[in-house]
Amino acid sequence: MSEERNIEIKTRQLGVTFKDNEGKDVAALTGVNLEIYKGEFITLLGPSGCGKTTLLRCIADLQKPSEGDVHIQGMTPKEVRLQKKFGFVFQQPVLFDWRTVKKNVELPMEIMGYSKGERSDRAMEMLEMVGLKDFANHYPNQLSGGMQQRANIARAFGLDPDILLMDEPFSALDEFTKEKLHEDLVRIWKATNKTILFVTHNIQEGVFLSDRVCVLSPHPGRLSAIVDIDIERPRPVEVKESTHFNELVTKVRNSFEGGSV
């Protein structure tokens, strides 16, 4: 990775410790050193309990680290959050049933005091970007799961954040829907030049989407490997059948057995 690129997110010796039911300390994360460059698509990948969501929450200012620190654009996570530089997409679409799709996308802008015209125009722009312009006046229960997650992505982009944080957003979807959303997400990422931090436990998903895959191993959660994904873009779905793609999948899988980086 070129040193001339701007580092957007940096963690230094980041650790998080929780108390168990008996009051004993349990390390969820330990000694995580990570640098993420502006405009990168990075995946945090690992099995359940490895701390990948905890790491994402520390970056998002939703979890305070027990040790070490996080810097984003030279600021603390709290400063970045208050400046609305984060967009969030979670595993389950968080859409309000009583609001239309368009009104759901408008909600963050409404809270921030955008004028009615501004938020309407922006919402329609975002819905067109994710292929839901014709469904603007539908309600969430009238959409498929994949369409609901597209609406969620549109809302996350509404305030034009610098960084998109995605916590297993496609894990509940069928493979056909997931593949289409992979293509849509990469297209949007390339068009907007955002930095994306994507959490998954699916190795193929991480390899297909990412510039780099950051592998976390559990007990305690630690960064065990960073794998460069040197597959040219655009990446058609057929690339998953290639020898090199499967070599990278194997490399990521084997790295779970490695040490810390």
PDB file of C-alpha atoms in Angstrom:
ATOM      1  CA  MET A   1       0.000   0.000   0.000  1.00  0.00           C
ATOM      2  CA  SER A   2       1.441   3.335  -1.009  1.00  0.00           C
ATOM      3  CA  GLU A   3       2.616   5.512   1.876  1.00  0.00           C
ATOM      4  CA  GLU A   4       1.464   8.582  -0.038  1.00  0.00           C
ATOM      5  CA  ARG A   5      -2.170   7.697   0.544  1.00  0.00           C
ATOM      6  CA  ASN A   6      -3.925   9.454   3.392  1.00  0.00           C
ATOM      7  CA  ILE A   7      -4.568   7.386   6.478  1.00  0.00           C
ATOM      8  CA  GLU A   8      -8.231   7.874   7.398  1.00  0.00           C
ATOM      9  CA  ILE A   9      -8.550   5.556  10.411  1.00  0.00           C
ATOM     10  CA  LYS A  10      -5.797   4.445  12.754  1.00  0.00           C
ATOM     11  CA  THR A  11      -5.975   2.264  15.852  1.00  0.00           C
ATOM     12  CA  ARG A  12      -3.040   1.915  18.207  1.00  0.00           C
ATOM     13  CA  GLN A  13      -2.776  -0.945  20.713  1.00  0.00           C
ATOM     14  CA  LEU A  14      -6.564  -0.963  20.928  1.00  0.00           C
ATOM     15  CA  GLY A  15      -8.043  -3.214  23.574  1.00  0.00           C
ATOM     16  CA  VAL A  16     -11.471  -3.774  25.102  1.00  0.00           C
ATOM     17  CA  THR A  17     -12.139  -5.675  28.322  1.00  0.00           C
ATOM     18  CA  PHE A  18     -15.556  -6.649  29.657  1.00  0.00           C
ATOM     19  CA  LYS A  19     -16.689  -8.100  32.964  1.00  0.00           C
ATOM     20  CA  ASP A  20     -18.230 -11.579  32.865  1.00  0.00           C
ATOM     21  CA  ASN A  21     -21.104 -12.741  35.083  1.00  0.00           C
ATOM     22  CA  GLU A  22     -18.648 -13.495  37.880  1.00  0.00           C
ATOM     23  CA  GLY A  23     -17.051 -10.064  37.675  1.00  0.00           C
ATOM     24  CA  LYS A  24     -13.862 -11.340  36.054  1.00  0.00           C
ATOM     25  CA  ASP A  25     -12.167  -9.432  33.244  1.00  0.00           C
ATOM     26  CA  VAL A  26     -12.603 -10.909  29.759  1.00  0.00           C
ATOM     27  CA  ALA A  27     -10.550  -9.475  26.898  1.00  0.00           C
ATOM     28  CA  ALA A  28     -12.714  -8.959  23.804  1.00  0.00           C
ATOM     29  CA  LEU A  29      -9.911  -7.216  21.883  1.00  0.00           C
ATOM     30  CA  THR A  30      -6.230  -6.843  22.543  1.00  0.00           C
ATOM     31  CA  GLY A  31      -3.379  -4.941  20.903  1.00  0.00           C
ATOM     32  CA  VAL A  32      -5.100  -4.048  17.619  1.00  0.00           C
ATOM     33  CA  ASN A  33      -2.934  -1.866  15.369  1.00  0.00           C
ATOM     34  CA  LEU A  34      -4.628  -1.001  12.098  1.00  0.00           C
ATOM     35  CA  GLU A  35      -4.319   1.701   9.442  1.00  0.00           C
ATOM     36  CA  ILE A  36      -7.107   2.242   6.914  1.00  0.00           C
ATOM     37  CA  TYR A  37      -6.541   4.533   3.951  1.00  0.00           C
ATOM     38  CA  LYS A  38      -9.002   7.037   2.541  1.00  0.00           C
ATOM     39  CA  GLY A  39     -11.219   5.451  -0.091  1.00  0.00           C
ATOM     40  CA  GLU A  40     -10.369   1.873   0.846  1.00  0.00           C
ATOM     41  CA  PHE A  41     -12.843  -0.983   1.113  1.00  0.00           C
ATOM     42  CA  ILE A  42     -11.736  -2.927   4.179  1.00  0.00           C
ATOM     43  CA  THR A  43     -13.324  -6.060   5.599  1.00  0.00           C
ATOM     44  CA  LEU A  44     -13.053  -7.148   9.228  1.00  0.00           C
ATOM     45  CA  LEU A  45     -13.461 -10.892   9.063  1.00  0.00           C
ATOM     46  CA  GLY A  46     -13.552 -13.604  11.669  1.00  0.00           C
ATOM     47  CA  PRO A  47     -15.672 -16.128  13.555  1.00  0.00           C
ATOM     48  CA  SER A  48     -18.230 -15.216  16.189  1.00  0.00           C
ATOM     49  CA  GLY A  49     -16.611 -13.823  19.313  1.00  0.00           C
ATOM     50  CA  CYS A  50     -13.435 -12.549  17.640  1.00  0.00           C
ATOM     51  CA  GLY A  51     -14.184  -8.884  18.369  1.00  0.00           C
ATOM     52  CA  LYS A  52     -14.875  -7.613  14.857  1.00  0.00           C
ATOM     53  CA  THR A  53     -18.109  -5.850  15.836  1.00  0.00           C
ATOM     54  CA  THR A  54     -16.452  -4.557  19.012  1.00  0.00           C
ATOM     55  CA  LEU A  55     -13.691  -3.030  16.877  1.00  0.00           C
ATOM     56  CA  LEU A  56     -16.272  -1.448  14.578  1.00  0.00           C
ATOM     57  CA  ARG A  57     -18.121  -0.033  17.602  1.00  0.00           C
ATOM     58  CA  CYS A  58     -14.897   1.495  18.972  1.00  0.00           C
ATOM     59  CA  ILE A  59     -14.283   3.232  15.660  1.00  0.00           C
ATOM     60  CA  ALA A  60     -17.906   4.445  15.602  1.00  0.00           C
ATOM     61  CA  ASP A  61     -17.745   5.843  19.167  1.00  0.00           C
ATOM     62  CA  LEU A  62     -20.347   3.315  20.314  1.00  0.00           C
ATOM     63  CA  GLN A  63     -17.862   1.516  22.576  1.00  0.00           C
ATOM     64  CA  LYS A  64     -15.082   3.025  24.663  1.00  0.00           C
ATOM     65  CA  PRO A  65     -11.766   1.161  24.475  1.00  0.00           C
ATOM     66  CA  SER A  66     -10.192  -0.057  27.690  1.00  0.00           C
ATOM     67  CA  GLU A  67      -6.720   0.662  26.347  1.00  0.00           C
ATOM     68  CA  GLY A  68      -5.097   2.193  23.306  1.00  0.00           C
ATOM     69  CA  ASP A  69      -6.784   4.721  21.058  1.00  0.00           C
ATOM     70  CA  VAL A  70      -8.506   5.419  17.743  1.00  0.00           C
ATOM     71  CA  HIS A  71      -7.870   8.403  15.483  1.00  0.00           C
ATOM     72  CA  ILE A  72     -10.004   9.237  12.455  1.00  0.00           C
ATOM     73  CA  GLN A  73      -8.912  12.064  10.164  1.00  0.00           C
ATOM     74  CA  GLY A  74      -6.744  13.193  13.095  1.00  0.00           C
ATOM     75  CA  MET A  75      -9.761  13.416  15.408  1.00  0.00           C
ATOM     76  CA  THR A  76     -11.323  11.257  18.100  1.00  0.00           C
ATOM     77  CA  PRO A  77     -14.271   9.003  17.201  1.00  0.00           C
ATOM     78  CA  LYS A  78     -16.556  11.279  19.223  1.00  0.00           C
ATOM     79  CA  GLU A  79     -15.513  14.355  17.241  1.00  0.00           C
ATOM     80  CA  VAL A  80     -16.060  12.505  13.967  1.00  0.00           C
ATOM     81  CA  ARG A  81     -19.458  11.206  15.092  1.00  0.00           C
ATOM     82  CA  LEU A  82     -20.615  14.677  16.112  1.00  0.00           C
ATOM     83  CA  GLN A  83     -19.637  15.968  12.673  1.00  0.00           C
ATOM     84  CA  LYS A  84     -21.852  13.268  11.089  1.00  0.00           C
ATOM     85  CA  LYS A  85     -18.962  11.783   9.136  1.00  0.00           C
ATOM     86  CA  PHE A  86     -20.164   8.202   9.761  1.00  0.00           C
ATOM     87  CA  GLY A  87     -22.892   6.322   7.948  1.00  0.00           C
ATOM     88  CA  PHE A  88     -24.172   3.083   9.489  1.00  0.00           C
ATOM     89  CA  VAL A  89     -25.695  -0.034   7.942  1.00  0.00           C
ATOM     90  CA  PHE A  90     -26.562  -2.842  10.344  1.00  0.00           C
ATOM     91  CA  GLN A  91     -27.494  -6.493   9.848  1.00  0.00           C
ATOM     92  CA  GLN A  92     -31.224  -5.810  10.050  1.00  0.00           C
ATOM     93  CA  PRO A  93     -32.644  -2.833   8.136  1.00  0.00           C
ATOM     94  CA  VAL A  94     -33.748  -0.247  10.696  1.00  0.00           C
ATOM     95  CA  LEU A  95     -36.695   1.267   8.862  1.00  0.00           C
ATOM     96  CA  PHE A  96     -39.827   2.752  10.396  1.00  0.00           C
ATOM     97  CA  ASP A  97     -42.955   0.981   9.162  1.00  0.00           C
ATOM     98  CA  TRP A  98     -45.116   4.120   9.300  1.00  0.00           C
ATOM     99  CA  ARG A  99     -42.799   6.135   7.061  1.00  0.00           C
ATOM    100  CA  THR A 100     -42.492   5.651   3.325  1.00  0.00           C
ATOM    101  CA  VAL A 101     -39.150   4.567   1.911  1.00  0.00           C
ATOM    102  CA  LYS A 102     -38.435   8.155   0.888  1.00  0.00           C
ATOM    103  CA  LYS A 103     -39.373   9.492   4.320  1.00  0.00           C
ATOM    104  CA  ASN A 104     -37.103   6.897   5.953  1.00  0.00           C
ATOM    105  CA  VAL A 105     -34.192   8.075   3.812  1.00  0.00           C
ATOM    106  CA  GLU A 106     -35.019  11.688   4.668  1.00  0.00           C
ATOM    107  CA  LEU A 107     -35.068  11.088   8.435  1.00  0.00           C
ATOM    108  CA  PRO A 108     -31.401  11.892   9.293  1.00  0.00           C
ATOM    109  CA  MET A 109     -31.603  15.035   7.153  1.00  0.00           C
ATOM    110  CA  GLU A 110     -34.858  16.005   8.856  1.00  0.00           C
ATOM    111  CA  ILE A 111     -33.168  15.649  12.252  1.00  0.00           C
ATOM    112  CA  MET A 112     -30.250  17.773  11.030  1.00  0.00           C
ATOM    113  CA  GLY A 113     -32.558  20.581   9.935  1.00  0.00           C
ATOM    114  CA  TYR A 114     -32.345  20.265   6.161  1.00  0.00           C
ATOM    115  CA  SER A 115     -35.138  22.102   4.365  1.00  0.00           C
ATOM    116  CA  LYS A 116     -38.019  20.048   3.005  1.00  0.00           C
ATOM    117  CA  GLY A 117     -36.851  20.618  -0.557  1.00  0.00           C
ATOM    118  CA  GLU A 118     -33.224  19.760   0.208  1.00  0.00           C
ATOM    119  CA  ARG A 119     -34.003  16.494   1.910  1.00  0.00           C
ATOM    120  CA  SER A 120     -36.569  15.497  -0.723  1.00  0.00           C
ATOM    121  CA  ASP A 121     -34.096  16.074  -3.556  1.00  0.00           C
ATOM    122  CA  ARG A 122     -31.284  14.302  -1.729  1.00  0.00           C
ATOM    123  CA  ALA A 123     -33.479  11.342  -0.792  1.00  0.00           C
ATOM    124  CA  MET A 124     -34.566  10.858  -4.395  1.00  0.00           C
ATOM    125  CA  GLU A 125     -30.951  11.091  -5.547  1.00  0.00           C
ATOM    126  CA  MET A 126     -29.938   8.381  -3.071  1.00  0.00           C
ATOM    127  CA  LEU A 127     -32.891   6.160  -3.964  1.00  0.00           C
ATOM    128  CA  GLU A 128     -31.995   6.430  -7.638  1.00  0.00           C
ATOM    129  CA  MET A 129     -28.417   5.473  -6.749  1.00  0.00           C
ATOM    130  CA  VAL A 130     -29.587   2.221  -5.116  1.00  0.00           C
ATOM    131  CA  GLY A 131     -32.246   1.455  -7.731  1.00  0.00           C
ATOM    132  CA  LEU A 132     -35.296   2.263  -5.596  1.00  0.00           C
ATOM    133  CA  LYS A 133     -36.523   5.491  -7.176  1.00  0.00           C
ATOM    134  CA  ASP A 134     -39.758   3.825  -8.301  1.00  0.00           C
ATOM    135  CA  PHE A 135     -40.417   2.599  -4.749  1.00  0.00           C
ATOM    136  CA  ALA A 136     -40.046   5.954  -2.985  1.00  0.00           C
ATOM    137  CA  ASN A 137     -43.673   6.036  -1.850  1.00  0.00           C
ATOM    138  CA  HIS A 138     -43.854   2.400  -0.790  1.00  0.00           C
ATOM    139  CA  TYR A 139     -43.684   1.330   2.847  1.00  0.00           C
ATOM    140  CA  PRO A 140     -40.975  -0.990   4.213  1.00  0.00           C
ATOM    141  CA  ASN A 141     -43.345  -3.956   4.576  1.00  0.00           C
ATOM    142  CA  GLN A 142     -44.001  -3.742   0.841  1.00  0.00           C
ATOM    143  CA  LEU A 143     -40.321  -4.355   0.038  1.00  0.00           C
ATOM    144  CA  SER A 144     -38.229  -7.522  -0.053  1.00  0.00           C
ATOM    145  CA  GLY A 145     -35.367  -7.931   2.412  1.00  0.00           C
ATOM    146  CA  GLY A 146     -32.839  -6.928  -0.222  1.00  0.00           C
ATOM    147  CA  MET A 147     -34.808  -3.826  -1.149  1.00  0.00           C
ATOM    148  CA  GLN A 148     -35.086  -2.855   2.516  1.00  0.00           C
ATOM    149  CA  GLN A 149     -31.315  -3.102   2.861  1.00  0.00           C
ATOM    150  CA  ARG A 150     -30.897  -0.954  -0.261  1.00  0.00           C
ATOM    151  CA  ALA A 151     -33.107   1.664   1.405  1.00  0.00           C
ATOM    152  CA  ASN A 152     -30.928   1.392   4.498  1.00  0.00           C
ATOM    153  CA  ILE A 153     -27.818   2.041   2.383  1.00  0.00           C
ATOM    154  CA  ALA A 154     -29.504   5.021   0.717  1.00  0.00           C
ATOM    155  CA  ARG A 155     -30.280   6.505   4.127  1.00  0.00           C
ATOM    156  CA  ALA A 156     -26.701   5.926   5.313  1.00  0.00           C
ATOM    157  CA  PHE A 157     -25.431   7.973   2.354  1.00  0.00           C
ATOM    158  CA  GLY A 158     -27.994  10.733   2.867  1.00  0.00           C
ATOM    159  CA  LEU A 159     -25.752  13.001   4.935  1.00  0.00           C
ATOM    160  CA  ASP A 160     -22.805  12.339   2.593  1.00  0.00           C
ATOM    161  CA  PRO A 161     -20.585  10.695   5.239  1.00  0.00           C
ATOM    162  CA  ASP A 162     -16.892  10.162   4.634  1.00  0.00           C
ATOM    163  CA  ILE A 163     -16.946   6.687   6.173  1.00  0.00           C
ATOM    164  CA  LEU A 164     -19.518   3.912   5.872  1.00  0.00           C
ATOM    165  CA  LEU A 165     -19.572   1.324   8.673  1.00  0.00           C
ATOM    166  CA  MET A 166     -21.372  -1.905   7.779  1.00  0.00           C
ATOM    167  CA  ASP A 167     -21.979  -4.686  10.319  1.00  0.00           C
ATOM    168  CA  GLU A 168     -22.853  -7.940   8.496  1.00  0.00           C
ATOM    169  CA  PRO A 169     -25.446  -6.133   6.355  1.00  0.00           C
ATOM    170  CA  PHE A 170     -26.115  -9.006   3.953  1.00  0.00           C
ATOM    171  CA  SER A 171     -25.896 -12.034   6.257  1.00  0.00           C
ATOM    172  CA  ALA A 172     -29.674 -12.586   6.410  1.00  0.00           C
ATOM    173  CA  LEU A 173     -30.165 -12.484   2.623  1.00  0.00           C
ATOM    174  CA  ASP A 174     -30.254 -15.320   0.096  1.00  0.00           C
ATOM    175  CA  GLU A 175     -27.222 -15.823  -2.141  1.00  0.00           C
ATOM    176  CA  PHE A 176     -28.813 -14.383  -5.291  1.00  0.00           C
ATOM    177  CA  THR A 177     -29.877 -11.182  -3.523  1.00  0.00           C
ATOM    178  CA  LYS A 178     -26.525 -10.964  -1.784  1.00  0.00           C
ATOM    179  CA  GLU A 179     -24.602 -11.165  -5.073  1.00  0.00           C
ATOM    180  CA  LYS A 180     -26.676  -8.362  -6.578  1.00  0.00           C
ATOM    181  CA  LEU A 181     -26.158  -6.173  -3.514  1.00  0.00           C
ATOM    182  CA  HIS A 182     -22.419  -6.856  -3.635  1.00  0.00           C
ATOM    183  CA  GLU A 183     -22.351  -5.469  -7.176  1.00  0.00           C
ATOM    184  CA  ASP A 184     -24.491  -2.481  -6.183  1.00  0.00           C
ATOM    185  CA  LEU A 185     -22.378  -1.676  -3.138  1.00  0.00           C
ATOM    186  CA  VAL A 186     -19.093  -1.766  -5.052  1.00  0.00           C
ATOM    187  CA  ARG A 187     -20.585   0.408  -7.799  1.00  0.00           C
ATOM    188  CA  ILE A 188     -21.743   2.991  -5.239  1.00  0.00           C
ATOM    189  CA  TRP A 189     -18.411   2.866  -3.408  1.00  0.00           C
ATOM    190  CA  LYS A 190     -16.469   3.505  -6.622  1.00  0.00           C
ATOM    191  CA  ALA A 191     -18.801   6.355  -7.590  1.00  0.00           C
ATOM    192  CA  THR A 192     -18.626   8.096  -4.200  1.00  0.00           C
ATOM    193  CA  ASN A 193     -15.016   7.363  -3.130  1.00  0.00           C
ATOM    194  CA  LYS A 194     -16.097   6.638   0.437  1.00  0.00           C
ATOM    195  CA  THR A 195     -14.092   4.625   2.931  1.00  0.00           C
ATOM    196  CA  ILE A 196     -15.981   1.437   3.789  1.00  0.00           C
ATOM    197  CA  LEU A 197     -15.382  -0.744   6.823  1.00  0.00           C
ATOM    198  CA  PHE A 198     -17.349  -3.965   6.367  1.00  0.00           C
ATOM    199  CA  VAL A 199     -17.832  -6.713   8.968  1.00  0.00           C
ATOM    200  CA  THR A 200     -18.544 -10.304   7.951  1.00  0.00           C
ATOM    201  CA  HIS A 201     -17.813 -13.909   8.897  1.00  0.00           C
ATOM    202  CA  ASN A 202     -18.095 -15.000   5.252  1.00  0.00           C
ATOM    203  CA  ILE A 203     -14.639 -15.446   3.709  1.00  0.00           C
ATOM    204  CA  GLN A 204     -15.772 -15.398   0.066  1.00  0.00           C
ATOM    205  CA  GLU A 205     -17.770 -12.220   0.669  1.00  0.00           C
ATOM    206  CA  GLY A 206     -14.764 -10.507   2.230  1.00  0.00           C
ATOM    207  CA  VAL A 207     -12.408 -11.501  -0.581  1.00  0.00           C
ATOM    208  CA  PHE A 208     -14.853 -10.510  -3.329  1.00  0.00           C
ATOM    209  CA  LEU A 209     -15.609  -7.036  -1.948  1.00  0.00           C
ATOM    210  CA  SER A 210     -12.391  -5.833  -0.393  1.00  0.00           C
ATOM    211  CA  ASP A 211      -9.097  -4.144  -1.093  1.00  0.00           C
ATOM    212  CA  ARG A 212      -7.775  -5.787   2.069  1.00  0.00           C
ATOM    213  CA  VAL A 213      -9.181  -8.375   4.469  1.00  0.00           C
ATOM    214  CA  CYS A 214      -8.287  -7.915   8.132  1.00  0.00           C
ATOM    215  CA  VAL A 215      -8.564 -11.278   9.868  1.00  0.00           C
ATOM    216  CA  LEU A 216      -9.402 -11.357  13.563  1.00  0.00           C
ATOM    217  CA  SER A 217      -8.900 -14.449  15.703  1.00  0.00           C
ATOM    218  CA  PRO A 218     -10.787 -15.040  18.979  1.00  0.00           C
ATOM    219  CA  HIS A 219      -9.953 -15.575  22.653  1.00  0.00           C
ATOM    220  CA  PRO A 220      -8.935 -12.812  22.915  1.00  0.00           C
ATOM    221  CA  GLY A 221      -9.834 -10.932  19.745  1.00  0.00           C
ATOM    222  CA  ARG A 222      -6.673  -9.901  17.944  1.00  0.00           C
ATOM    223  CA  LEU A 223      -5.637  -8.922  14.446  1.00  0.00           C
ATOM    224  CA  SER A 224      -3.985 -12.081  13.157  1.00  0.00           C
ATOM    225  CA  ALA A 225      -3.431 -11.170   9.493  1.00  0.00           C
ATOM    226  CA  ILE A 226      -4.022  -8.554   6.814  1.00  0.00           C
ATOM    227  CA  VAL A 227      -4.464 -10.032   3.342  1.00  0.00           C
ATOM    228  CA  ASP A 228      -4.157  -7.843   0.234  1.00  0.00           C
ATOM    229  CA  ILE A 229      -6.786  -8.736  -2.365  1.00  0.00           C
ATOM    230  CA  ASP A 230      -4.915  -8.189  -5.617  1.00  0.00           C
ATOM    231  CA  ILE A 231      -7.799  -8.910  -7.983  1.00  0.00           C
ATOM    232  CA  GLU A 232      -8.459  -6.235 -10.586  1.00  0.00           C
ATOM    233  CA  ARG A 233     -11.710  -4.295 -10.514  1.00  0.00           C
ATOM    234  CA  PRO A 234     -14.385  -4.460 -11.713  1.00  0.00           C
ATOM    235  CA  ARG A 235     -14.841  -7.999 -10.416  1.00  0.00           C
ATOM    236  CA  PRO A 236     -17.590  -9.981 -12.140  1.00  0.00           C
ATOM    237  CA  VAL A 237     -19.228 -12.673 -10.044  1.00  0.00           C
ATOM    238  CA  GLU A 238     -17.483 -15.269 -12.230  1.00  0.00           C
ATOM    239  CA  VAL A 239     -14.170 -14.294 -10.627  1.00  0.00           C
ATOM    240  CA  LYS A 240     -15.196 -16.480  -7.680  1.00  0.00           C
ATOM    241  CA  GLU A 241     -14.542 -19.502  -9.891  1.00  0.00           C
ATOM    242  CA  SER A 242     -10.959 -18.453 -10.671  1.00  0.00           C
ATOM    243  CA  THR A 243      -7.910 -20.172  -9.255  1.00  0.00           C
ATOM    244  CA  HIS A 244      -6.491 -16.951  -7.809  1.00  0.00           C
ATOM    245  CA  PHE A 245      -9.729 -16.060  -6.023  1.00  0.00           C
ATOM    246  CA  ASN A 246      -9.806 -19.448  -4.348  1.00  0.00           C
ATOM    247  CA  GLU A 247      -6.122 -19.178  -3.460  1.00  0.00           C
ATOM    248  CA  LEU A 248      -6.926 -15.932  -1.637  1.00  0.00           C
ATOM    249  CA  VAL A 249      -9.883 -17.567   0.122  1.00  0.00           C
ATOM    250  CA  THR A 250      -7.544 -20.328   1.295  1.00  0.00           C
ATOM    251  CA  LYS A 251      -4.934 -17.787   2.394  1.00  0.00           C
ATOM    252  CA  VAL A 252      -7.504 -15.931   4.493  1.00  0.00           C
ATOM    253  CA  ARG A 253      -8.822 -19.177   5.987  1.00  0.00           C
ATOM    254  CA  ASN A 254      -5.331 -20.367   6.883  1.00  0.00           C
ATOM    255  CA  SER A 255      -4.478 -17.020   8.482  1.00  0.00           C
ATOM    256  CA  PHE A 256      -6.874 -17.769  11.350  1.00  0.00           C
ATOM    257  CA  GLU A 257      -4.174 -20.090  12.608  1.00  0.00           C
ATOM    258  CA  GLY A 258      -1.489 -17.404  12.460  1.00  0.00           C
ATOM    259  CA  GLY A 259      -0.223 -15.035  15.102  1.00  0.00           C
ATOM    260  CA  SER A 260      -0.850 -11.353  15.715  1.00  0.00           C
ATOM    261  CA  VAL A 261       0.251  -8.567  13.377  1.00  0.00           C
TER     262      VAL A 261
END
